[in-house]
Amino acid sequence: MNWLTGFFGDPANWSGPGGIPARLLEHVEFSALALVLAMLLAVPLGLLIGHTGRGALLVVVSANLSRALPTLGLLVMFVLLLGTASIWPVIIPLVLLAVPPILVNTYEGVRGVDPELRDAAYGMGLRGGQVLGRVLVPVALPLILLGLRLSAIQVVATTTVAAYTGLGGLGRFVIDGFATKDYASVVGGSVLIVLFALVVQIGFTLVQRTTVSPGVSQRVRSR
Amino acid sequence: MITFDSVTKRYPDGTVAVDHLSLEAPTGEVTVFVGPSGCGKTTSLRMINRMIDATEGEILLDGRPVREIDPPTLRRGIGYVIQQAGLFPHKKIVDNIATVPHLLGWDRGKARARAMELLERVGLDPAMGERYPFQLSGGQQQRVGVARALAADPPVLLMDEPFSAVDPIVRTSLQDELLRLQAELNKTIVFVTHDIDEAIKLGDRVAVLRVGGRLAQLADPKTLLSEPADDFVREFLGRDRGIRRLQFVSTEGLRLRTDLTVPEGYEGGRSEPWLLVVTKDGRPLGWIAGDGRGGPEPYGTFRPGQDSMRAALDAALLSPSGCAVAVDEEGKVAGVATREALDAALAEAADA
Ligand SMILES: Nc1ncnc2c1ncn2[C@@H]1O[C@H](COP(=O)(O)OP(=O)(O)O)[C@@H](O)[C@H]1O
Ligand SMILES: [Mg+2]
């Protein structure tokens, strides 16, 4: 407890480039950038593959690769290759990490839509793009969001580890704390990381509530 | 009118699902495709709205080859109802119904008003418009499926086993509803079913298909029952073909006796074996033996001219007297069809 009060009560921890707000901002920046990039890459790709049925092998390969590749190894490799002058050595592995869950879930979501429903949509006279946008995406949305959430959790967690490479983020409190035996910093940093992960989870739940149709989630206020 | 001109469908794996099918589905009539599972009914139907493209031959819609029409455009002008309804789960019922009007660019208010009107037309409470499909029963969903197909008032309706997945009672009411709607709307309907009773009930014309996608017979239901083209059709029609044929024999000419009724409180005295006790306001109460003994026995009614001979015979079989009670639209006794009268009518039907 006094470690916590020591950490959070120290005004020095609330300002400057090594302070909590700055570290938190860095953490948000890295995670958000990686997640957005991964989303821009994986969602359209997953939708396209799921809709056309072509390129499904890519999904399988990406799913397997993500399980086989150690993220930390990738991180270190990119830092060794590209140095630490920019944030890209950290962002690239984070994106690579974030793509597979989004890709796999988006693809499965679209492909898993009841063929009768797809058939009815075409039968009504919807064109291919309209079938995708107006029927497949809304119905697959829970899975697409699940993919994004899984990726977000992984990215947030891995961004912590990225502190090893000398870049910023909340992980610095933990890693620097260990290095200097400043356990208040280690504990305080950990708490911040956990809180941040929770906030991200809650954020996704809210997004899910507001964007998924009650007809799909089958949550309708009873009358 | 929909014309099949020697249409063949060969799937990539070599299966010939439809083989040189030639027939016409006349404007304003219900044409039923019926046949055993796998005989190519669905394939034939889906070639009309180009969900499947014919391998050979031509399908014409009012003389125009569908092959020349861009599929989405073609489909927006043709209502399509499938077995599982295929409603969009993420949309409210009104929006489901308004799908095609939206695609056609109607303004929101007009599309909505049309959807609400159709909801009532197919026998649903307008309040259901605000629900989602998962909140409806299978039968209700199927009604919505029909409403959705009718939304943009297309002249043609394609229905692929739309009532097969609901229980028999709901199915009967959906069939009656369709007949009622059709009497008002006069659509050109192609209806697919594997159920010969449904085909006979709904069809103005019935096309019986045999496996391999060849037409076995195309006829109106009455002709189909009385003159099956071959053994396959005969077998497919089933055993009680004769009884079912009576559905198409009118009771108009049935001789009715009006001297077989007695008022309540009758205590015997007439020599008829059975007499019908009638209440003061003219409704049937039951059969009583001529000597006035015993309680009123069960009776069956039919409406002469409206109901078929099948219904009259059914009414006769329901009572120990063997006679059917004819009633008017208010349920008042109009007369009695005796065994002799029914016999004469049946003999006539057999000759026809
Ligand atoms: N996509 C397909 N590929 C290959 N064969 C098919 C395909 N669809 C249907 N068939 C075959 O074509 C025949 C007719 O099928 P279908 O039109 O669905 O029959 P029905 O609706 O009368 O049961 C069946 O033998 C079926 O197995
Ligand atoms: Mg079928």
XYZ file of C-alpha atoms and ligand atoms in Angstrom:
603
model
C 0.000 0.000 0.000
C 2.666 2.541 0.879
C 4.392 1.641 -2.353
C 1.224 2.748 -4.128
C 0.892 5.951 -2.112
C 4.603 6.487 -2.564
C 4.286 6.149 -6.312
C 1.048 7.965 -6.955
C 1.632 10.521 -4.180
C 4.970 11.684 -5.508
C 4.377 14.910 -7.460
C 7.532 14.213 -9.469
C 5.736 11.246 -11.020
C 2.999 13.493 -12.435
C 5.093 15.765 -14.622
C 7.902 15.817 -17.117
C 8.759 13.386 -19.914
C 9.003 10.475 -17.464
C 5.815 11.307 -15.585
C 2.594 9.310 -15.561
C 0.660 11.504 -18.044
C 3.487 11.454 -20.582
C 4.033 7.688 -20.259
C 0.324 7.030 -20.464
C 0.065 9.165 -23.575
C 2.956 7.260 -25.152
C 1.286 3.987 -24.308
C -1.989 5.107 -25.827
C -0.201 6.414 -28.898
C 1.731 3.237 -29.584
C -1.193 0.911 -28.973
C -3.709 2.996 -30.849
C -1.425 3.533 -33.826
C -0.634 -0.179 -34.065
C -4.251 -1.183 -33.652
C -5.560 1.310 -36.201
C -2.963 0.259 -38.750
C -3.748 -3.400 -38.155
C -7.443 -2.697 -38.448
C -7.050 -0.800 -41.713
C -5.130 -3.771 -43.060
C -7.007 -6.731 -41.624
C -10.665 -5.700 -41.656
C -10.968 -4.976 -45.391
C -8.859 -8.035 -46.168
C -10.965 -10.274 -43.928
C -14.194 -8.891 -45.391
C -12.943 -9.408 -48.933
C -11.733 -12.951 -48.336
C -14.852 -13.878 -46.402
C -17.146 -12.377 -49.014
C -15.443 -13.779 -52.110
C -14.179 -17.013 -50.549
C -10.893 -16.415 -52.323
C -7.601 -16.256 -50.403
C -8.745 -18.250 -47.383
C -5.260 -19.809 -47.242
C -3.865 -16.421 -46.286
C -6.086 -16.404 -43.205
C -4.937 -19.843 -42.129
C -1.267 -19.008 -42.660
C -1.555 -15.756 -40.745
C -3.318 -17.492 -37.865
C -0.611 -20.130 -37.643
C 2.251 -17.679 -37.999
C 0.897 -15.545 -35.198
C 1.004 -18.546 -32.922
C 4.513 -19.532 -34.039
C 6.261 -16.167 -33.901
C 7.443 -14.864 -30.526
C 6.527 -11.197 -30.353
C 9.419 -10.303 -28.125
C 11.815 -11.854 -30.623
C 10.261 -9.832 -33.433
C 10.484 -6.686 -31.369
C 14.152 -7.150 -30.612
C 14.882 -8.082 -34.207
C 13.244 -4.926 -35.581
C 14.995 -2.742 -33.027
C 18.346 -4.295 -33.955
C 17.587 -3.825 -37.649
C 16.119 -0.329 -37.540
C 17.553 1.171 -34.354
C 15.532 3.203 -31.911
C 15.573 6.526 -33.655
C 11.926 6.168 -34.663
C 8.914 4.377 -33.207
C 8.552 2.058 -36.209
C 10.725 -0.755 -34.853
C 8.083 -1.081 -32.155
C 5.016 -0.320 -34.227
C 5.733 -2.839 -36.997
C 5.888 -5.914 -34.742
C 2.836 -4.673 -32.855
C 0.908 -4.421 -36.112
C 2.078 -7.874 -37.157
C 0.841 -9.139 -33.823
C -2.511 -7.373 -34.111
C -3.400 -8.401 -37.649
C -4.139 -12.148 -37.256
C -6.911 -12.018 -34.639
C -8.711 -9.289 -36.578
C -8.225 -11.046 -39.896
C -9.309 -14.462 -38.641
C -12.386 -13.216 -36.793
C -13.523 -10.885 -39.555
C -13.162 -13.680 -42.070
C -14.938 -16.226 -39.883
C -17.660 -13.718 -39.076
C -18.462 -13.040 -42.703
C -18.083 -16.621 -43.824
C -20.231 -17.867 -40.958
C -23.293 -15.833 -41.966
C -26.228 -18.148 -42.710
C -26.108 -18.977 -46.448
C -29.925 -18.623 -46.564
C -29.545 -15.030 -45.432
C -26.928 -14.277 -48.047
C -29.152 -15.951 -50.605
C -32.177 -13.910 -49.574
C -30.119 -10.724 -49.834
C -29.077 -11.483 -53.402
C -32.608 -12.647 -54.166
C -34.004 -9.270 -53.112
C -31.760 -7.632 -55.679
C -28.883 -6.368 -53.536
C -25.592 -6.092 -55.395
C -22.405 -7.741 -54.096
C -21.162 -4.654 -52.277
C -24.583 -4.013 -50.767
C -24.814 -7.591 -49.546
C -21.455 -7.143 -47.832
C -22.095 -3.698 -46.394
C -25.773 -3.926 -45.510
C -26.059 -7.546 -44.437
C -22.794 -9.405 -43.891
C -20.972 -6.699 -41.918
C -23.838 -5.893 -39.516
C -24.433 -9.585 -38.884
C -20.724 -10.396 -38.509
C -20.055 -7.321 -36.360
C -19.869 -9.131 -33.005
C -17.070 -11.345 -34.321
C -15.277 -8.465 -36.030
C -15.335 -6.535 -32.749
C -14.147 -9.620 -30.886
C -11.139 -9.772 -33.177
C -10.404 -6.110 -32.550
C -10.728 -6.576 -28.820
C -8.396 -9.575 -28.736
C -5.863 -7.612 -30.752
C -6.223 -4.589 -28.533
C -5.540 -6.657 -25.413
C -2.452 -8.173 -26.963
C -1.190 -4.853 -28.270
C -1.666 -3.117 -24.948
C 0.152 -5.929 -23.151
C 2.957 -6.107 -25.667
C 3.443 -2.358 -25.700
C 4.459 -2.779 -22.056
C 7.195 -5.153 -23.098
C 8.281 -2.655 -25.757
C 9.769 -0.604 -22.964
C 12.671 -3.062 -23.011
C 13.831 -1.515 -26.231
C 14.215 1.843 -24.602
C 11.028 3.336 -25.952
C 8.408 4.873 -23.715
C 5.089 3.712 -22.439
C 3.825 2.547 -19.069
C 6.198 -0.411 -19.188
C 9.008 1.947 -18.385
C 7.868 2.271 -14.796
C 8.118 -1.466 -14.351
C 11.330 -2.058 -16.224
C 13.167 0.993 -14.923
C 11.805 0.253 -11.484
C 13.301 -3.234 -11.519
C 16.609 -1.898 -12.792
C 16.834 0.666 -9.966
C 15.135 -1.510 -7.321
C 12.419 1.157 -7.097
C 9.591 -1.211 -6.194
C 7.073 1.599 -5.733
C 7.557 2.352 -9.412
C 7.209 -1.351 -10.343
C 3.968 -1.761 -8.427
C 2.549 1.597 -9.460
C 3.388 0.920 -13.104
C 1.750 -2.495 -12.964
C -1.402 -1.018 -11.487
C -1.496 1.579 -14.247
C -1.104 -1.118 -16.888
C -3.900 -3.201 -15.440
C -6.176 -0.163 -15.170
C -5.406 0.794 -18.735
C -6.226 -2.723 -19.986
C -9.519 -2.578 -18.071
C -10.421 0.769 -19.587
C -9.745 -0.655 -23.046
C -12.031 -3.622 -22.299
C -14.796 -1.381 -21.046
C -14.362 0.805 -24.104
C -14.887 -2.183 -26.395
C -17.918 -3.335 -24.474
C -19.458 0.107 -24.928
C -18.657 0.096 -28.637
C -20.219 -3.348 -28.927
C -23.374 -2.221 -27.131
C -23.830 0.789 -29.354
C -22.914 -0.634 -32.739
C -24.263 -4.191 -32.754
C -27.946 -4.358 -33.660
C -30.181 -5.611 -30.831
C -31.583 -7.993 -33.430
C -28.163 -9.623 -33.722
C -27.115 -9.582 -30.071
C -30.705 -10.503 -29.169
C -30.651 -7.968 -26.379
C -33.912 -6.130 -26.496
C -35.502 -4.404 -23.596
C -38.598 -6.356 -22.723
C -41.900 -4.571 -22.820
C -46.133 -14.584 -68.388
C -43.046 -16.660 -67.697
C -41.937 -18.958 -70.477
C -39.468 -21.815 -70.192
C -38.196 -22.617 -73.654
C -36.322 -25.904 -73.621
C -34.341 -24.943 -70.529
C -31.524 -27.178 -69.330
C -29.320 -26.754 -66.281
C -26.161 -28.769 -65.989
C -24.128 -28.107 -62.833
C -20.327 -27.999 -63.084
C -20.148 -31.478 -61.541
C -22.192 -32.869 -64.412
C -25.539 -33.191 -62.594
C -28.373 -32.428 -64.976
C -30.866 -30.781 -62.640
C -33.306 -29.581 -65.300
C -33.633 -31.217 -68.674
C -35.194 -29.427 -71.650
C -38.009 -27.956 -69.618
C -40.638 -26.146 -71.648
C -43.697 -24.637 -70.010
C -45.557 -21.433 -69.422
C -46.600 -19.790 -66.181
C -49.515 -17.580 -67.252
C -49.933 -14.048 -65.969
C -52.088 -13.740 -62.872
C -52.080 -17.461 -62.138
C -50.408 -19.714 -59.612
C -48.187 -22.283 -61.290
C -46.879 -24.927 -58.916
C -43.746 -26.973 -59.496
C -44.138 -30.197 -57.595
C -42.090 -33.373 -57.492
C -39.903 -35.523 -55.275
C -36.816 -34.094 -53.579
C -33.980 -33.417 -55.998
C -36.136 -33.286 -59.121
C -34.942 -29.791 -59.991
C -37.765 -27.604 -58.642
C -35.526 -25.134 -56.850
C -33.124 -24.992 -59.763
C -35.987 -24.262 -62.173
C -37.353 -21.531 -59.938
C -34.001 -19.861 -59.363
C -33.295 -19.686 -63.057
C -36.230 -17.290 -63.379
C -34.612 -14.591 -61.217
C -31.129 -15.609 -62.348
C -29.963 -16.797 -58.956
C -28.858 -19.620 -61.245
C -28.188 -19.221 -64.952
C -29.555 -21.736 -67.418
C -27.006 -23.779 -69.349
C -29.169 -24.076 -72.435
C -32.490 -22.714 -73.544
C -34.187 -19.508 -72.668
C -36.455 -18.162 -69.956
C -38.663 -15.289 -71.036
C -40.426 -12.795 -68.808
C -43.304 -11.333 -70.797
C -41.393 -12.239 -73.925
C -38.077 -10.783 -72.829
C -35.152 -13.148 -72.197
C -34.081 -12.800 -68.547
C -30.528 -13.434 -69.740
C -30.529 -9.888 -71.110
C -31.505 -8.271 -67.797
C -28.909 -7.310 -65.186
C -29.609 -9.742 -62.290
C -30.064 -7.229 -59.415
C -32.416 -5.151 -61.573
C -34.325 -8.265 -62.597
C -34.617 -9.442 -58.972
C -35.927 -6.120 -57.682
C -38.891 -6.639 -59.951
C -39.577 -10.184 -58.771
C -40.710 -11.114 -55.266
C -38.758 -14.026 -53.788
C -39.802 -16.055 -50.740
C -37.696 -18.914 -49.382
C -38.199 -21.656 -46.840
C -36.476 -20.126 -43.827
C -37.773 -16.629 -44.632
C -34.177 -15.333 -44.645
C -35.084 -12.150 -42.795
C -32.245 -9.769 -41.979
C -31.675 -10.339 -38.249
C -30.198 -6.892 -37.644
C -33.180 -5.029 -39.016
C -36.580 -4.382 -37.543
C -39.535 -6.010 -39.259
C -40.634 -2.792 -40.998
C -37.166 -2.290 -42.402
C -37.007 -5.893 -43.528
C -40.238 -5.435 -45.446
C -39.034 -2.151 -46.914
C -35.807 -3.681 -48.264
C -36.681 -3.515 -51.945
C -38.473 -0.139 -51.779
C -35.263 1.215 -50.169
C -33.181 -0.304 -52.955
C -35.485 1.285 -55.506
C -34.939 4.652 -53.855
C -38.430 5.277 -52.475
C -38.416 7.931 -49.798
C -38.344 6.665 -46.227
C -41.838 7.720 -45.280
C -43.438 6.084 -48.288
C -41.443 2.863 -47.840
C -42.416 2.704 -44.188
C -46.064 3.362 -44.838
C -46.059 0.629 -47.466
C -44.360 -1.773 -45.038
C -46.952 -1.119 -42.344
C -49.771 -1.620 -44.822
C -48.313 -4.956 -45.911
C -47.834 -6.070 -42.329
C -51.596 -5.871 -41.870
C -52.264 -7.359 -45.268
C -50.439 -10.557 -44.334
C -52.318 -10.749 -41.071
C -49.800 -9.408 -38.567
C -50.239 -6.855 -35.814
C -48.673 -3.544 -36.935
C -46.938 -3.359 -33.557
C -44.716 -6.191 -34.762
C -43.084 -3.756 -37.158
C -40.830 -2.559 -34.348
C -39.651 -6.039 -33.416
C -36.633 -7.935 -34.654
C -36.967 -11.241 -36.535
C -35.747 -13.358 -33.598
C -38.759 -12.154 -31.615
C -41.196 -13.728 -34.102
C -42.401 -17.316 -34.468
C -41.562 -19.287 -37.596
C -45.025 -18.744 -39.028
C -44.892 -15.012 -38.356
C -41.463 -14.770 -39.950
C -42.814 -16.504 -43.007
C -45.637 -13.957 -43.242
C -43.051 -11.204 -43.060
C -41.149 -12.986 -45.834
C -44.255 -12.798 -48.010
C -44.808 -9.138 -47.108
C -41.201 -8.353 -47.982
C -41.567 -10.032 -51.353
C -44.699 -7.990 -52.083
C -43.296 -4.651 -50.875
C -42.465 -3.079 -54.215
C -45.591 -4.598 -55.783
C -43.761 -6.836 -58.244
C -45.936 -8.542 -60.875
C -44.149 -11.852 -60.327
C -43.673 -13.838 -57.117
C -41.354 -16.825 -56.740
C -41.915 -19.016 -53.700
C -39.610 -21.916 -52.819
C -41.260 -24.226 -50.273
C -42.222 -21.176 -48.222
C -44.484 -23.082 -45.837
C -42.571 -26.348 -45.467
C -40.825 -25.527 -42.218
C -43.895 -24.592 -40.161
C -46.311 -26.902 -38.364
C -49.402 -28.185 -40.228
C -51.923 -25.838 -38.594
C -49.854 -22.755 -39.289
C -49.187 -24.072 -42.791
C -52.891 -24.343 -43.531
C -53.530 -20.802 -42.381
C -50.589 -19.496 -44.425
C -51.921 -21.284 -47.497
C -55.403 -19.821 -46.984
C -53.850 -16.412 -46.510
C -51.935 -16.738 -49.747
C -55.067 -17.711 -51.659
C -56.898 -14.747 -50.164
C -54.057 -12.382 -51.071
C -53.834 -13.798 -54.559
C -57.563 -13.262 -55.092
C -56.921 -9.559 -54.435
C -53.558 -9.142 -56.099
C -53.553 -11.450 -59.119
C -49.797 -11.938 -59.188
C -48.025 -14.297 -61.495
C -46.830 -16.828 -58.937
C -44.473 -19.739 -59.352
C -44.690 -21.878 -56.230
C -42.378 -24.795 -55.461
C -43.389 -27.615 -53.126
C -42.820 -31.325 -52.644
C -46.289 -31.636 -51.104
C -48.882 -32.707 -53.668
C -51.775 -31.619 -51.426
C -50.327 -28.145 -51.216
C -49.842 -28.133 -54.992
C -53.455 -29.103 -55.576
C -54.751 -26.604 -53.059
C -52.782 -23.631 -54.328
C -52.162 -24.257 -57.994
C -54.155 -22.988 -60.922
C -51.758 -25.169 -62.873
C -49.495 -27.874 -61.517
C -46.281 -28.978 -63.179
C -45.185 -32.397 -61.933
C -41.452 -32.885 -62.359
C -39.644 -36.187 -62.229
C -36.078 -36.690 -61.011
C -33.651 -35.587 -63.682
C -35.620 -32.407 -64.154
C -38.071 -33.534 -66.794
C -41.680 -32.438 -66.962
C -44.013 -35.352 -66.316
C -47.301 -33.505 -66.591
C -48.641 -29.986 -66.639
C -52.329 -29.648 -65.933
C -54.888 -27.973 -63.719
C -55.357 -29.849 -60.423
C -58.658 -31.421 -61.404
C -57.319 -32.858 -64.643
C -54.193 -33.988 -62.868
C -56.259 -36.006 -60.395
C -58.642 -37.472 -62.958
C -56.196 -38.057 -65.791
C -52.658 -38.631 -64.543
C -50.360 -38.845 -67.558
C -48.449 -41.944 -66.446
C -47.595 -44.265 -63.575
C -45.077 -41.867 -62.106
C -47.681 -39.118 -61.767
C -50.296 -41.594 -60.551
C -47.957 -42.849 -57.859
C -46.919 -39.357 -56.888
C -50.533 -38.297 -56.491
C -50.962 -41.028 -53.911
C -53.724 -43.424 -52.976
C -56.658 -41.217 -52.095
C -56.642 -39.524 -55.472
C -60.363 -40.272 -55.914
C -61.379 -38.664 -52.640
C -59.191 -35.644 -53.285
C -60.774 -35.238 -56.698
C -64.058 -34.539 -54.938
C -62.490 -31.246 -53.862
C -63.162 -30.063 -57.378
C -66.725 -31.319 -57.619
C -69.264 -28.652 -56.776
C -72.158 -29.182 -54.379
C -74.271 -26.761 -56.346
C -76.433 -29.383 -57.996
C -76.803 -31.488 -54.868
C -80.463 -32.302 -54.172
C -81.491 -31.061 -50.719
C -84.516 -32.168 -48.719
C -86.221 -29.640 -46.499
C -88.816 -32.000 -45.013
C -86.454 -33.753 -42.614
C -86.318 -31.112 -39.913
C -88.273 -31.012 -36.692
C -88.405 -28.413 -33.895
C -86.937 -28.907 -30.434
C -89.138 -31.093 -28.227
C -90.099 -33.520 -30.994
C -91.429 -36.727 -29.432
C -91.764 -39.130 -32.317
C -94.479 -39.909 -34.764
C -92.774 -39.712 -38.166
C -91.638 -42.699 -40.151
C -88.221 -41.341 -41.274
C -85.282 -43.185 -39.666
C -83.521 -39.891 -38.778
C -84.728 -36.337 -38.324
C -82.750 -33.135 -37.778
C -83.674 -31.144 -34.705
C -83.487 -27.425 -35.421
C -83.471 -24.615 -32.858
C -86.003 -21.786 -32.924
C -83.583 -19.526 -34.807
C -82.994 -22.174 -37.465
C -79.674 -23.664 -36.371
C -79.013 -27.407 -36.337
C -79.043 -29.088 -32.915
C -78.515 -32.743 -33.820
C -80.021 -35.866 -35.343
C -82.764 -37.741 -33.576
C -84.266 -41.157 -34.368
C -87.668 -41.062 -36.095
C -89.390 -42.443 -33.015
C -88.113 -39.515 -30.970
C -86.060 -41.673 -28.640
C -82.451 -40.986 -27.693
C -80.578 -37.695 -27.460
C -79.509 -35.537 -30.366
C -76.658 -37.217 -32.265
C -73.685 -35.352 -33.829
C -74.037 -33.706 -37.217
C -71.772 -32.244 -39.921
C -72.441 -29.186 -42.057
C -71.416 -27.834 -45.453
C -72.325 -24.811 -47.501
C -73.936 -25.812 -50.774
C -72.334 -24.171 -53.813
C -69.396 -22.973 -51.657
C -67.949 -26.155 -50.218
C -66.853 -29.081 -52.367
C -68.316 -32.571 -52.524
C -65.421 -33.630 -50.358
C -66.675 -31.365 -47.580
C -70.265 -32.577 -48.028
C -69.171 -36.196 -47.862
C -67.078 -35.434 -44.814
C -70.110 -33.824 -43.158
C -72.219 -36.900 -43.917
C -69.629 -39.262 -42.470
C -69.580 -37.293 -39.202
C -73.105 -38.291 -38.267
C -74.841 -41.625 -37.637
C -77.628 -40.587 -40.005
C -75.237 -40.577 -42.976
C -76.741 -37.277 -44.075
C -75.000 -33.907 -44.452
C -76.602 -30.732 -43.171
C -76.585 -27.838 -45.630
C -76.322 -24.426 -43.952
C -76.362 -20.859 -45.261
C -73.742 -18.207 -44.498
C -75.374 -17.542 -41.116
C -75.234 -21.170 -40.129
C -78.962 -21.701 -40.508
C -80.215 -24.969 -41.901
C -80.935 -24.786 -45.628
C -81.736 -28.449 -46.094
C -80.373 -31.947 -45.794
C -78.369 -33.937 -48.323
C -79.377 -37.551 -47.861
C -77.318 -40.605 -48.711
C -79.318 -41.017 -51.870
C -78.606 -37.438 -52.967
C -74.898 -37.807 -52.202
C -74.857 -41.118 -54.009
C -76.367 -39.619 -57.118
C -73.881 -36.731 -57.074
C -70.943 -39.116 -56.597
C -72.102 -41.258 -59.487
C -72.253 -38.152 -61.635
C -68.745 -37.130 -60.539
C -67.385 -40.556 -61.391
C -68.842 -40.264 -64.882
C -67.439 -36.813 -65.488
N -24.925 -26.279 -56.778
C -25.152 -27.550 -57.191
N -24.148 -28.295 -57.709
C -24.375 -29.547 -58.135
N -25.551 -30.172 -58.094
C -26.590 -29.496 -57.594
C -26.447 -28.150 -57.115
N -27.648 -27.726 -56.675
C -28.509 -28.754 -56.865
N -27.877 -29.817 -57.418
C -28.479 -31.091 -57.805
O -29.451 -30.841 -58.793
C -30.602 -31.643 -58.570
C -31.817 -30.773 -58.412
O -31.697 -29.998 -57.241
P -32.833 -29.006 -56.751
O -33.192 -28.096 -57.877
O -32.369 -28.374 -55.509
O -34.019 -30.013 -56.470
P -35.380 -29.832 -55.621
O -35.534 -28.395 -55.293
O -36.428 -30.352 -56.524
O -35.226 -30.691 -54.410
C -30.290 -32.510 -57.360
O -29.816 -33.737 -57.815
C -29.211 -31.743 -56.656
O -28.368 -32.622 -55.954
Mg -35.706 -27.421 -53.357
